[in-house]
PDB file of C-alpha atoms in Angstrom:
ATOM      1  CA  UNK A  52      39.315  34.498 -12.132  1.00 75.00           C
ATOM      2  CA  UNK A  53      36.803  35.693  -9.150  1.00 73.00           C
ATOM      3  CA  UNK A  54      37.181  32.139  -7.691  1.00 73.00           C
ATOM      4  CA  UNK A  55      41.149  32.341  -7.797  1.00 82.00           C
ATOM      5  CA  UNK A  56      41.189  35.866  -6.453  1.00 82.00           C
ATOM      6  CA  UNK A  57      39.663  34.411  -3.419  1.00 79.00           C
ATOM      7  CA  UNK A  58      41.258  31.481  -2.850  1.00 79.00           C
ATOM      8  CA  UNK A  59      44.204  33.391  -3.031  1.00 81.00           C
ATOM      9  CA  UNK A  60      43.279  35.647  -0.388  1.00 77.00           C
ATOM     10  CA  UNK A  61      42.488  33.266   1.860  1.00 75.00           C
ATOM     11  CA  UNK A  62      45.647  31.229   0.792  1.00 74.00           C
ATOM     12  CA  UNK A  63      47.603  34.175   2.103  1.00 73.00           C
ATOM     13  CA  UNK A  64      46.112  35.220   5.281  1.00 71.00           C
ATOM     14  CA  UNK A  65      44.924  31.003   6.690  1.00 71.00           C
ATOM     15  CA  UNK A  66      48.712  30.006   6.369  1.00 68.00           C
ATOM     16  CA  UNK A  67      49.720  32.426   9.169  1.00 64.00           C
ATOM     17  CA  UNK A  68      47.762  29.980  11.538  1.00 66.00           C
ATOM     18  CA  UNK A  69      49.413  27.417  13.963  1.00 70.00           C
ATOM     19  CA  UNK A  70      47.789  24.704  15.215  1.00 76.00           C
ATOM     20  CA  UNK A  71      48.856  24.066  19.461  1.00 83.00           C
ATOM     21  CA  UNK A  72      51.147  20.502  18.466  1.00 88.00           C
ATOM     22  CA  UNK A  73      52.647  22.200  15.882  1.00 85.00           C
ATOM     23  CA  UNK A  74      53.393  25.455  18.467  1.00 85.00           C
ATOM     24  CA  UNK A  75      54.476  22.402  20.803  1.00 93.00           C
ATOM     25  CA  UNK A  76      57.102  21.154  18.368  1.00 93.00           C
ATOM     26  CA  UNK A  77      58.567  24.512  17.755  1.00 90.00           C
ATOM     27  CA  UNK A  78      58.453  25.172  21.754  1.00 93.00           C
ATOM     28  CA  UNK A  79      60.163  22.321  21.902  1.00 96.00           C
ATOM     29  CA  UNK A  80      62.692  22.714  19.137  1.00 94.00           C
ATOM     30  CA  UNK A  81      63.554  26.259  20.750  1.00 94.00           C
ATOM     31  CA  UNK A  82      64.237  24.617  23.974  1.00 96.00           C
ATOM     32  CA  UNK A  83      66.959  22.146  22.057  1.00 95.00           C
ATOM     33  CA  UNK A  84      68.415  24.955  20.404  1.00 94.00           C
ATOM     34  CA  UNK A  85      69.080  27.364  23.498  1.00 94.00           C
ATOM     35  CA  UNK A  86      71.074  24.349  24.992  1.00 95.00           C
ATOM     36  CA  UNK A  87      73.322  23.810  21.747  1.00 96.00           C
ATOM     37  CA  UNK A  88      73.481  27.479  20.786  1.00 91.00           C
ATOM     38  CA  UNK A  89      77.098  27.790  20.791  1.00 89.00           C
ATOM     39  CA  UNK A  90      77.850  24.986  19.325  1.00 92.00           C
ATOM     40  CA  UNK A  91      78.674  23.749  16.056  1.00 89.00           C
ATOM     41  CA  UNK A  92      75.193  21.783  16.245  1.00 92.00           C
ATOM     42  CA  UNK A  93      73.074  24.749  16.672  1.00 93.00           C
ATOM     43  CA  UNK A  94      70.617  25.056  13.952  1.00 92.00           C
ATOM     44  CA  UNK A  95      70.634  29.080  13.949  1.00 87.00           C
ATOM     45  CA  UNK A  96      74.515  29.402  13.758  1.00 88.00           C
ATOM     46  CA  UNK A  97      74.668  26.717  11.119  1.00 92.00           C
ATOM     47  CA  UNK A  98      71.401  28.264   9.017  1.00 92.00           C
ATOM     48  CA  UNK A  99      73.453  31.383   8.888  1.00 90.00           C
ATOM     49  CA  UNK A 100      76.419  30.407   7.660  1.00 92.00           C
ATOM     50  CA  UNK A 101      74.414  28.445   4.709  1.00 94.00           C
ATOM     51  CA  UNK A 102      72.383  31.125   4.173  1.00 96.00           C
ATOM     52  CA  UNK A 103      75.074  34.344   3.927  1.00 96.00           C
ATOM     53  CA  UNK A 104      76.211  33.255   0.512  1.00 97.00           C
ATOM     54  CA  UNK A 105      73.413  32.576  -1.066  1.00 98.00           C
ATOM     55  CA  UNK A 106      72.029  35.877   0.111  1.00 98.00           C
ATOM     56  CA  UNK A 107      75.726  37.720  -1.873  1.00 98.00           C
ATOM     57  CA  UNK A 108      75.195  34.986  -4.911  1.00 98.00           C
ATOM     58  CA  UNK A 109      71.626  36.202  -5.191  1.00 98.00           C
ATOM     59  CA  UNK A 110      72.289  39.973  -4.422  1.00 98.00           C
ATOM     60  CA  UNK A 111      75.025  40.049  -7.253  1.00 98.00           C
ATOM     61  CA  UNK A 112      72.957  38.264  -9.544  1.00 98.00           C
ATOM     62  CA  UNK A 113      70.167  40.916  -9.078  1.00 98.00           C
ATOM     63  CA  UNK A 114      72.678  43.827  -9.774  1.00 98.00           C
ATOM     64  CA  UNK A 115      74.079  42.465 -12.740  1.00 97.00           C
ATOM     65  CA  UNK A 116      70.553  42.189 -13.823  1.00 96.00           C
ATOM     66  CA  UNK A 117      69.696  45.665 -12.938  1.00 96.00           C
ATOM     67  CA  UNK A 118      68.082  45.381  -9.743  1.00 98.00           C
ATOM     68  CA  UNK A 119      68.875  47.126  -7.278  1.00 98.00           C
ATOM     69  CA  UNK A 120      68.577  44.699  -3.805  1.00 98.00           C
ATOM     70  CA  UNK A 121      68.363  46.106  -0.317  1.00 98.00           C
ATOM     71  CA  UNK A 122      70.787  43.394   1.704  1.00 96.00           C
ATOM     72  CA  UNK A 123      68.969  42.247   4.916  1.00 95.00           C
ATOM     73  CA  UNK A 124      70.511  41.496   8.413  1.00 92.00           C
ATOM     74  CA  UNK A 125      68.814  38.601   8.674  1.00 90.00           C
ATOM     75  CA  UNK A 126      65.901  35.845   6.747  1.00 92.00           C
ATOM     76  CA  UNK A 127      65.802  34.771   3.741  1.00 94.00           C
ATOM     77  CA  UNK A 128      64.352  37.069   1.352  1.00 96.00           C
ATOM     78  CA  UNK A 129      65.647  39.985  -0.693  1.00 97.00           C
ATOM     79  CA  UNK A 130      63.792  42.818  -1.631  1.00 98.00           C
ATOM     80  CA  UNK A 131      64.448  44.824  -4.428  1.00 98.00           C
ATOM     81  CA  UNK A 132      63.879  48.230  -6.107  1.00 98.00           C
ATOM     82  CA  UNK A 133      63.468  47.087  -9.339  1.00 98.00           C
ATOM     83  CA  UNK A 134      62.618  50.078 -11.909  1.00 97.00           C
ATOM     84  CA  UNK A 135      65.616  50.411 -13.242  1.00 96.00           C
ATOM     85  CA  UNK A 136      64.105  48.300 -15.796  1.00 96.00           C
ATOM     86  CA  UNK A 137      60.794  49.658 -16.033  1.00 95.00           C
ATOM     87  CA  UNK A 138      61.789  51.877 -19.177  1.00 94.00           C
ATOM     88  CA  UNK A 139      62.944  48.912 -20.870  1.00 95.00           C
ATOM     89  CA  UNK A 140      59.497  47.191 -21.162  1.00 95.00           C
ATOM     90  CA  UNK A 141      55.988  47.060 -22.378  1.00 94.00           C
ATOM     91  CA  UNK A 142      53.977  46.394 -19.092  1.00 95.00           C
ATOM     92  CA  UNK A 143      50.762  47.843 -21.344  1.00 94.00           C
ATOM     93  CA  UNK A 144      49.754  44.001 -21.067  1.00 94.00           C
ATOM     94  CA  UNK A 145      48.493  43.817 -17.462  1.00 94.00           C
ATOM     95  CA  UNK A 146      46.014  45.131 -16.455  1.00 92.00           C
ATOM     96  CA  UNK A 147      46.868  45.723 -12.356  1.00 93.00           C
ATOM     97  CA  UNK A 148      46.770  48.895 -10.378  1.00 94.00           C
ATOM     98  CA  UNK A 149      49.964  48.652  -9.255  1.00 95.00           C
ATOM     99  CA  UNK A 150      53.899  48.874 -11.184  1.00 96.00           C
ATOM    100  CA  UNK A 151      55.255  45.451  -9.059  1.00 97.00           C
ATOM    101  CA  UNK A 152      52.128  43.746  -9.784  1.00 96.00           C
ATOM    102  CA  UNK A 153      52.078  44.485 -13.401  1.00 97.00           C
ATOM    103  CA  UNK A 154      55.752  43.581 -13.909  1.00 97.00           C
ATOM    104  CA  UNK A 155      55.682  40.617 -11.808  1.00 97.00           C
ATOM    105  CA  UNK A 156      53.309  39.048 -13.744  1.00 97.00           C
ATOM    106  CA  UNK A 157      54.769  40.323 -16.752  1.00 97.00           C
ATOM    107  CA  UNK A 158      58.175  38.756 -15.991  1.00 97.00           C
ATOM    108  CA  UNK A 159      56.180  35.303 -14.641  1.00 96.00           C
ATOM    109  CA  UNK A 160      54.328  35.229 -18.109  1.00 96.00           C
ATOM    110  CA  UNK A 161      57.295  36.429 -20.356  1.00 95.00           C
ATOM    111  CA  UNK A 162      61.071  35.556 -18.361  1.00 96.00           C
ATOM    112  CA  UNK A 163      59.606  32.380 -16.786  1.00 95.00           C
ATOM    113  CA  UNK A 164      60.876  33.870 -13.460  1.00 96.00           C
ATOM    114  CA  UNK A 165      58.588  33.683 -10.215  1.00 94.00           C
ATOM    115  CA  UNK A 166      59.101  36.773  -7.777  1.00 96.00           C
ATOM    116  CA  UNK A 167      56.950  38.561  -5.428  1.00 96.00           C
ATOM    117  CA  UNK A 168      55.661  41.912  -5.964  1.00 97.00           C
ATOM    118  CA  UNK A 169      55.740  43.836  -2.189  1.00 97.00           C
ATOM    119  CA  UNK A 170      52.762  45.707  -2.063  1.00 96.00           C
ATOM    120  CA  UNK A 171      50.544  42.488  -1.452  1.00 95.00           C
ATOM    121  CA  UNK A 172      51.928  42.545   1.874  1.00 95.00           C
ATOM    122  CA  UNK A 173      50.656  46.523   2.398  1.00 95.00           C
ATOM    123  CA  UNK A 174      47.403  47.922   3.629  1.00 94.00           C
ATOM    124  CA  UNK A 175      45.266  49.128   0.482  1.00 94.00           C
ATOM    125  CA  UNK A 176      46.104  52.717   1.575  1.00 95.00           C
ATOM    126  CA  UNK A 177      49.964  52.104   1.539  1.00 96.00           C
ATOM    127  CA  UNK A 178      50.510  49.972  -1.445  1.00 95.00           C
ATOM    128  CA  UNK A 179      51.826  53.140  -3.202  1.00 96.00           C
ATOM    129  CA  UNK A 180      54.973  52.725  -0.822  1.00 96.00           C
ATOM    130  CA  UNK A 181      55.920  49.017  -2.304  1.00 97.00           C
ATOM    131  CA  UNK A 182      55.413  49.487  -5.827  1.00 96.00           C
ATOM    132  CA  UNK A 183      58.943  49.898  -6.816  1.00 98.00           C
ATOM    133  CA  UNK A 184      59.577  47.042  -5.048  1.00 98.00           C
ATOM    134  CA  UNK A 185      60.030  42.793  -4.958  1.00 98.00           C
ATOM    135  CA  UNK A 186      60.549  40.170  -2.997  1.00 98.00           C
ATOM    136  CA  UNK A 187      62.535  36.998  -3.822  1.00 97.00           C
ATOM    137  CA  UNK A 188      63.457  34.318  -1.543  1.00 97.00           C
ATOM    138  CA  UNK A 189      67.207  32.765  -1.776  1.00 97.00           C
ATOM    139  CA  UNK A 190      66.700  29.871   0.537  1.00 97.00           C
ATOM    140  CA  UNK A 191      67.161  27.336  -2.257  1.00 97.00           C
ATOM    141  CA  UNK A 192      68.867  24.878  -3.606  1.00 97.00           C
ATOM    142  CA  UNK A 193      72.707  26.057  -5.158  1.00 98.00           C
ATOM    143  CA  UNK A 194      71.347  24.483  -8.524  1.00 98.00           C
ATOM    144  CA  UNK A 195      68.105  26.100  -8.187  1.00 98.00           C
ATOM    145  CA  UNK A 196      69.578  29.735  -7.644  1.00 98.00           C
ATOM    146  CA  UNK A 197      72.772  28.766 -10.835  1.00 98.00           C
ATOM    147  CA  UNK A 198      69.226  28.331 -12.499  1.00 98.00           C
ATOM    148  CA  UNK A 199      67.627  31.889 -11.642  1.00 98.00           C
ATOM    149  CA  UNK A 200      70.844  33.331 -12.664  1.00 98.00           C
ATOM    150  CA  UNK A 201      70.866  32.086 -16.039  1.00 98.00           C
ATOM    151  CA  UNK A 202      67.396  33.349 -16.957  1.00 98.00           C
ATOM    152  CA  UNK A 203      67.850  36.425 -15.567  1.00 97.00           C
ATOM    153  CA  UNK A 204      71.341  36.663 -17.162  1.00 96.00           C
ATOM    154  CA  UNK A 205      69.848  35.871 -21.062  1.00 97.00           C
ATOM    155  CA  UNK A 206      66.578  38.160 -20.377  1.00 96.00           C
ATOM    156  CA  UNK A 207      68.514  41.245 -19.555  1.00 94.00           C
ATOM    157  CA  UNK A 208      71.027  40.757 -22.288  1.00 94.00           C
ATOM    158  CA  UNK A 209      67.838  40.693 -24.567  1.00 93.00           C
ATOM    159  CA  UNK A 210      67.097  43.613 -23.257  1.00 89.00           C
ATOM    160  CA  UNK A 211      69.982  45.754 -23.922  1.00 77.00           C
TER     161      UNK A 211
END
């Protein structure tokens, strides 16, 4: 457990780095991009229109379930507020400091469903703010997110 915890912390701050031929590629991949912009080859224009649906698809799915997602301009992840449910279960299992940490482990152990609690990415003194709070990323495959809707489909009708 002690060797985890620190692997994970340094998981999540070394992968931030960027070595100078990878920040070449990406210069240079910016450069092709501002010349085809406008066009139906543009990368951007194209990774929005794939994106937009699966952002709706993944926001409905997380109402139905009882979430209660904040819809972002742009990216690919969805936060959200998720204590509607909170009454519903018995988070008396873990053991963490804070509500999103306790029930995303929860769900991870018990639903089989991976999703981020926020407050990891808060200062120590701020993680109060996040705790009502997820992250999930909807850049996936279509079967991948027809997956995460069926699992969050049968828990909640469990839990009515």
């Amino acid at each position: 457990s002690n060797l985890i915890k620190n692997l994970v912390a340094v998981h999540q701050t070394a992968i931030y780095t960027c070595a100078t031929p990878v920040q070449e590629a990406i210069a240079r991949g910016f450069e092709h991009e501002i010349s085809v912009f406008n066009t139906p080859e543009s990368y951007f224009q194209n990774l929005c229109k794939e994106l937009r649906p699966k952002m709706h698809f993944m926001s409905t799915v997380l109402k139905e379930s009882g979430f209660k997602p904040v819809i972002p301009e742009g990216g690919y992840f969805l936060v959200s507020n998720w204590t509607s449910l909170e009454h519903k279960l018995d988070l008396s299992s873990e053991t963490d400091k804070y509500k999103d940490l306790k029930f995303t482990k929860w769900l991870s152990k018990n639903v089989k469903f991976q999703i981020m609690p926020l407050s990891i990415f808060f200062s120590e003194k701020s993680k109060l703010l996040a705790e009502d709070y997820v992250r999930l990323c909807f850049f996936k495959k279509d079967e991948t997110l027809k997956e995460a809707e069926k699992v969050l489909t049968t828990w909640t009708r469990k839990l009515s």
